[in-house]
CSV table of C-alpha atoms in Angstrom, one decimal:
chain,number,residue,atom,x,y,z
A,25,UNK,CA,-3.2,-80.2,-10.0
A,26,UNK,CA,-5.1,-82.7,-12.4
A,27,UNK,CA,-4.6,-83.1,-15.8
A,28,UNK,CA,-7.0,-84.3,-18.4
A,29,UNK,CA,-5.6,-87.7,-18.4
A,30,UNK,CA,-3.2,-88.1,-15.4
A,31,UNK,CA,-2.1,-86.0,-12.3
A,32,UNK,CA,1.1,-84.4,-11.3
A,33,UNK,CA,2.0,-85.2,-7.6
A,34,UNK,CA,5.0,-82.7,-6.3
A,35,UNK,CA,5.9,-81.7,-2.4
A,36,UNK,CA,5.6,-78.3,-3.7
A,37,UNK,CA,2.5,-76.9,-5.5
A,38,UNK,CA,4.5,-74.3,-7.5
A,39,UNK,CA,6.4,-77.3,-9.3
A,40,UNK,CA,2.8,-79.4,-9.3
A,41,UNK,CA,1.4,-76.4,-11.1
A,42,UNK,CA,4.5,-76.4,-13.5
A,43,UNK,CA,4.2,-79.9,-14.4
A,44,UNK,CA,0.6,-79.7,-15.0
A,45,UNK,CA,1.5,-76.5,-17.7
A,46,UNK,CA,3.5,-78.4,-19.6
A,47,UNK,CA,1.5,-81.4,-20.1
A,48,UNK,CA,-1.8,-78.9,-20.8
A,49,UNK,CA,0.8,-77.8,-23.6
A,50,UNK,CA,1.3,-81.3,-25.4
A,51,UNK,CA,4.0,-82.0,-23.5
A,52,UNK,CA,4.5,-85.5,-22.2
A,53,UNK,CA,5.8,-87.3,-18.6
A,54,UNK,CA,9.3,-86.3,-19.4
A,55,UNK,CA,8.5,-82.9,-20.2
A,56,UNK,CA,6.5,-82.3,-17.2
A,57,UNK,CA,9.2,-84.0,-14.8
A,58,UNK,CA,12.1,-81.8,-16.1
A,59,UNK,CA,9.5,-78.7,-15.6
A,60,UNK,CA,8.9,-79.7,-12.7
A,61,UNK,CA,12.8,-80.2,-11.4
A,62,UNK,CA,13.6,-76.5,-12.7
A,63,UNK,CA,10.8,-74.9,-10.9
A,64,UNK,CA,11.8,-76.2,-7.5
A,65,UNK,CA,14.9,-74.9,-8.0
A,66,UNK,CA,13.1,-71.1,-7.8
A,67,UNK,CA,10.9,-72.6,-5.0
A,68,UNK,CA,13.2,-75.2,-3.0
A,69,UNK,CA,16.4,-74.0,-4.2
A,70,UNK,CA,18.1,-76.5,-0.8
A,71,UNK,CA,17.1,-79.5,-2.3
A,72,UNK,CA,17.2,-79.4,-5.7
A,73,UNK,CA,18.8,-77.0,-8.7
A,74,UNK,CA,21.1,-76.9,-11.7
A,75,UNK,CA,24.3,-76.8,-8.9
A,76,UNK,CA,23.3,-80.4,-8.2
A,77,UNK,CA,22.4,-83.7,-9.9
A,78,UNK,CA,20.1,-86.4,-9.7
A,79,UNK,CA,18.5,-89.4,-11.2
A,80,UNK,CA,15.7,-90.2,-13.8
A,81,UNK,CA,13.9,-93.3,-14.2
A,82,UNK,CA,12.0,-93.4,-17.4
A,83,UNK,CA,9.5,-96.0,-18.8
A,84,UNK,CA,8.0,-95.9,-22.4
A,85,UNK,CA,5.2,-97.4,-22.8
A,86,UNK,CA,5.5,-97.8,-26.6
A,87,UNK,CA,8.4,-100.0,-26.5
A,88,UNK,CA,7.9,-101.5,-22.3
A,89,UNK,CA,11.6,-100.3,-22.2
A,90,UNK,CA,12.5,-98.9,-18.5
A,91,UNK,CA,15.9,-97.5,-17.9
A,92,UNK,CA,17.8,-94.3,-16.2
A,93,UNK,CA,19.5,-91.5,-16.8
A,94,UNK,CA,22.6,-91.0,-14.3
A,95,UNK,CA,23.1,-87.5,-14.2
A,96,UNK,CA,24.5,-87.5,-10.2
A,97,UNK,CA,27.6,-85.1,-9.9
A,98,UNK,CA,31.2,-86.6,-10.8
A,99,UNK,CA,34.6,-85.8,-8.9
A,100,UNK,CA,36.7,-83.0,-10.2
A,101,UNK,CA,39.2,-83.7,-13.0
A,102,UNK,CA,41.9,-82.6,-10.2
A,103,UNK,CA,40.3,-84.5,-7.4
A,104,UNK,CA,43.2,-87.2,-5.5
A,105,UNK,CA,42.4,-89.5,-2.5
A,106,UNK,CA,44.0,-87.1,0.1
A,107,UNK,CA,42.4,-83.9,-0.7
A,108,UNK,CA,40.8,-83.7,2.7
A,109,UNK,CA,43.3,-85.6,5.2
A,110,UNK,CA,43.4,-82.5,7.4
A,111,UNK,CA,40.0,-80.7,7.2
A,112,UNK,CA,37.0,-80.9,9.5
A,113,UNK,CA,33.7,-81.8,8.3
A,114,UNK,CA,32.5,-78.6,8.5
A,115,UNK,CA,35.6,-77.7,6.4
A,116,UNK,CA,35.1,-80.2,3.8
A,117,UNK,CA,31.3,-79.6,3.5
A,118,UNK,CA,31.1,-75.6,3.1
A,119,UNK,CA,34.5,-75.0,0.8
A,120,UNK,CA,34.4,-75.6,-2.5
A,121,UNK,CA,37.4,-78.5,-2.1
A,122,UNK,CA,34.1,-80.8,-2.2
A,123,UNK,CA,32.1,-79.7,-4.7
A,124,UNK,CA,31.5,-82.3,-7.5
A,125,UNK,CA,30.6,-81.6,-11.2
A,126,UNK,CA,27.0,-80.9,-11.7
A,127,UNK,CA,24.9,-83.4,-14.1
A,128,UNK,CA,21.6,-82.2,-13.6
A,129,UNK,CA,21.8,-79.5,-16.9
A,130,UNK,CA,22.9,-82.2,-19.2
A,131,UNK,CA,20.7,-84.9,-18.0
A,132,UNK,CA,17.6,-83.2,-18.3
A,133,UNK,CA,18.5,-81.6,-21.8
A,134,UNK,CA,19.2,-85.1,-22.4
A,135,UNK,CA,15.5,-86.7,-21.8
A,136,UNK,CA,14.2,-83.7,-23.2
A,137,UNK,CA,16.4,-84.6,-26.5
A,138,UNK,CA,15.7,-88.4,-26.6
A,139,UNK,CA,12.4,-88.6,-25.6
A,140,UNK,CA,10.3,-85.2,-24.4
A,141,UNK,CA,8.2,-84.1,-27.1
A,142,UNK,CA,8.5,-80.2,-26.4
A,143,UNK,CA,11.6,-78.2,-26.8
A,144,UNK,CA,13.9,-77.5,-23.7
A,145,UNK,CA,13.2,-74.0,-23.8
A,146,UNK,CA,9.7,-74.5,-24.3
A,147,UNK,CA,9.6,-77.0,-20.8
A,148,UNK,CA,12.2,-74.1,-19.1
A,149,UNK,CA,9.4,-71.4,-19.6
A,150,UNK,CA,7.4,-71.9,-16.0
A,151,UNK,CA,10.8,-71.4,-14.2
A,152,UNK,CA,11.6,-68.8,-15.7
A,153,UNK,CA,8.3,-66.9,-15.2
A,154,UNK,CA,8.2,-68.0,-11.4
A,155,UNK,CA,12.0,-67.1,-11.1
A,156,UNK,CA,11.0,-63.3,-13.2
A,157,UNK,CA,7.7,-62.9,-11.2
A,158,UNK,CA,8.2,-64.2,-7.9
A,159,UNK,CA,6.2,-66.8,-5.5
A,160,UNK,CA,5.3,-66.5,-2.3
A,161,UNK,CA,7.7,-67.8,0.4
A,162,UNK,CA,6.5,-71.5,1.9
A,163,UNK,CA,7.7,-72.5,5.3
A,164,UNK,CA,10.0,-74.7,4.3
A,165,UNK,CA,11.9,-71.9,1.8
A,166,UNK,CA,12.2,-69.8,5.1
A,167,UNK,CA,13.4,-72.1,7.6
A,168,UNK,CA,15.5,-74.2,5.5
A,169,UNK,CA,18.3,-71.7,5.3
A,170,UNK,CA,18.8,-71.6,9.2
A,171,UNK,CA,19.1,-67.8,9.4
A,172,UNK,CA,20.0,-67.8,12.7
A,173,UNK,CA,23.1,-70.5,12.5
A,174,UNK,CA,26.5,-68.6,11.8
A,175,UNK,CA,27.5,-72.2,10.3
A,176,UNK,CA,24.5,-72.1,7.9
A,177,UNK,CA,25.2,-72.8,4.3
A,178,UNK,CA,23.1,-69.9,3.3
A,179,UNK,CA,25.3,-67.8,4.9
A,180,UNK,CA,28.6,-69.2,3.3
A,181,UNK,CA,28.3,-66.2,0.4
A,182,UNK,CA,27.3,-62.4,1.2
A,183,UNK,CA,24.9,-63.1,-2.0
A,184,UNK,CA,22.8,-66.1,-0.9
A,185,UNK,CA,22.9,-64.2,2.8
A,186,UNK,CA,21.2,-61.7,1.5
A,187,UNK,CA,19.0,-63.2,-0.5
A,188,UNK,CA,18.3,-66.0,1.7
A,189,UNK,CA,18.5,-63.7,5.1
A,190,UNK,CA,18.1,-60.4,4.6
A,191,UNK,CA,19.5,-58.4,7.0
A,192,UNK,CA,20.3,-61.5,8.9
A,193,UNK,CA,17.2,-62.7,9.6
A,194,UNK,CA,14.5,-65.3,7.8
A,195,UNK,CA,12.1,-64.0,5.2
A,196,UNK,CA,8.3,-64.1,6.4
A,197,UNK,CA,6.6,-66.9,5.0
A,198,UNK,CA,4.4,-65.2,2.4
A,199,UNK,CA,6.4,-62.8,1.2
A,200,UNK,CA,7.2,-62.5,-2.7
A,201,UNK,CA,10.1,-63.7,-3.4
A,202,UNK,CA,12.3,-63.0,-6.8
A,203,UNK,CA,15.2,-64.5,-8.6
A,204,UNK,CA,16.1,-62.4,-11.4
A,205,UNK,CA,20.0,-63.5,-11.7
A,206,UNK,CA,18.3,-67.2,-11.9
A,207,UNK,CA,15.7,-66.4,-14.4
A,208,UNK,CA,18.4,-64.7,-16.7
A,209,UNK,CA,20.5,-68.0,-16.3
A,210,UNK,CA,17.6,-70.3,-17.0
A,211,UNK,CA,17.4,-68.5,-20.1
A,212,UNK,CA,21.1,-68.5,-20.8
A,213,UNK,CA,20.7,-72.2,-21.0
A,214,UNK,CA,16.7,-72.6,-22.2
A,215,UNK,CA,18.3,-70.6,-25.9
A,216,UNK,CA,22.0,-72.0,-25.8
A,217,UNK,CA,21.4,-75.6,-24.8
A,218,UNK,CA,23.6,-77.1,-22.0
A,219,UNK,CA,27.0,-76.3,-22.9
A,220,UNK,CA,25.9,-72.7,-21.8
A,221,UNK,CA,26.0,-74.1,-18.1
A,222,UNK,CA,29.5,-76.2,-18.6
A,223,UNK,CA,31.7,-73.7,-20.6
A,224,UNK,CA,32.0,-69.8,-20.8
A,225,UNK,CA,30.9,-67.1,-18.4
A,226,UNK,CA,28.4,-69.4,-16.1
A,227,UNK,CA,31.1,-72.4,-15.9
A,228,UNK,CA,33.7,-69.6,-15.0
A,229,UNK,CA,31.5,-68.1,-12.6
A,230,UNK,CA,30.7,-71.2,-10.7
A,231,UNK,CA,34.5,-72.0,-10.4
A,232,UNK,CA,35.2,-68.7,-9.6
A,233,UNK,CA,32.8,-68.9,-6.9
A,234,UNK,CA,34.3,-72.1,-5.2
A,235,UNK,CA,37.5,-70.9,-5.4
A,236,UNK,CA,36.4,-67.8,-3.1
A,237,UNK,CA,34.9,-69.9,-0.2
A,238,UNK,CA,38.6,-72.5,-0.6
A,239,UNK,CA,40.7,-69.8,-0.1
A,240,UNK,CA,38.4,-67.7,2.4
A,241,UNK,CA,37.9,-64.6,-0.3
């Protein structure tokens, strides 16, 4: 979508059309980017989202400064150098044993802090609605998942089977698809800042979580 005075270029047209809110709103670059990264994780939740992490390159023009923000995932506290002598890839991969600690909450709450010029909650606000309201399923949302592959991460939880491959098989592209439990933590964080994600009842969730698919719960 165009902008007044620049463009937002996204893979996806639901994040396009996110990015391009939040700049109609006063929002600047940063703002837009970090609207952008939150609404493909309703639309393309495979290749991007909160569980992850990521880089952002930022350049102000006021000052010519150009840096990054790090924000990739970090080893475990308990991680050791032989934590998978024994496992298969496929072992390794799916179980929680490999899971890293998730940056991209902080690091975008971070930008937003420094250097956006609308509040996080504010730049949150298009997730959340497509997440509440639904969007209609692309191609790549339904064949990502590989419905049909036993071994397919989707498939690693009864919940993302379901939501992912309902009834075992993909979801027709089209179709209107909803993400209430993701909207309600978009808000969680978009009212309590960041540590909502990293401490109480999401961090212990999401630990909770890896622990099942470790010990085969």
């Amino acid at each position: 979508p165009f902008f007044r005075q620049g463009v937002v270029s996204v893979a996806n047209p639901y994040g396009a059309q996110a990015g391009a809110r939040i700049l109609e709103e006063g929002g600047n670059a940063i703002d837009a980017a970090v609207a952008v990264a939150y609404a493909l994780n309703v639309v393309e939740p495979q290749s991007a989202g909160i569980g992850g992490g990521g880089f952002m390159m930022i350049h102000l023009a006021r000052t010519g400064e150009t840096f990054a923000i790090d924000s990739r995932e970090r080893a475990p506290a308990g991680a050791t150098s032989s934590m998978f002598v024994g496992l298969n890839f496929t072992q390794a991969s799916t179980s929680g044993i490999s899971v890293g600690v998730p940056g991209m909450v902080r690091g975008t709450a971070l930008a937003i802090e420094k250097w956006g010029r609308l509040p996080f909650a504010h730049v949150l606000a298009p997730a959340i609605k497509l997440a509440d309201e639904g969007f209609a399923a692309t191609p790549r949302f339904v064949s990502s998942p590989g419905c049909t592959n036993p071994a397919s991460r989707a498939r690693v939880y009864p919940e993302t089977a379901n939501y992912f491959c309902p009834g075992g098989t993909a979801i027709a592209v089209g179709t209107i698809v909803r993400n209430e439990p993701l909207a309600s933590t978009f808000r969680k964080i978009a009212t309590e800042g960041p540590d909502a994600f990293y401490t109480g009842e999401i961090a212990q969730a999401i630990v909770a979580g890896q622990q099942r698919i470790s010990t085969g719960g």
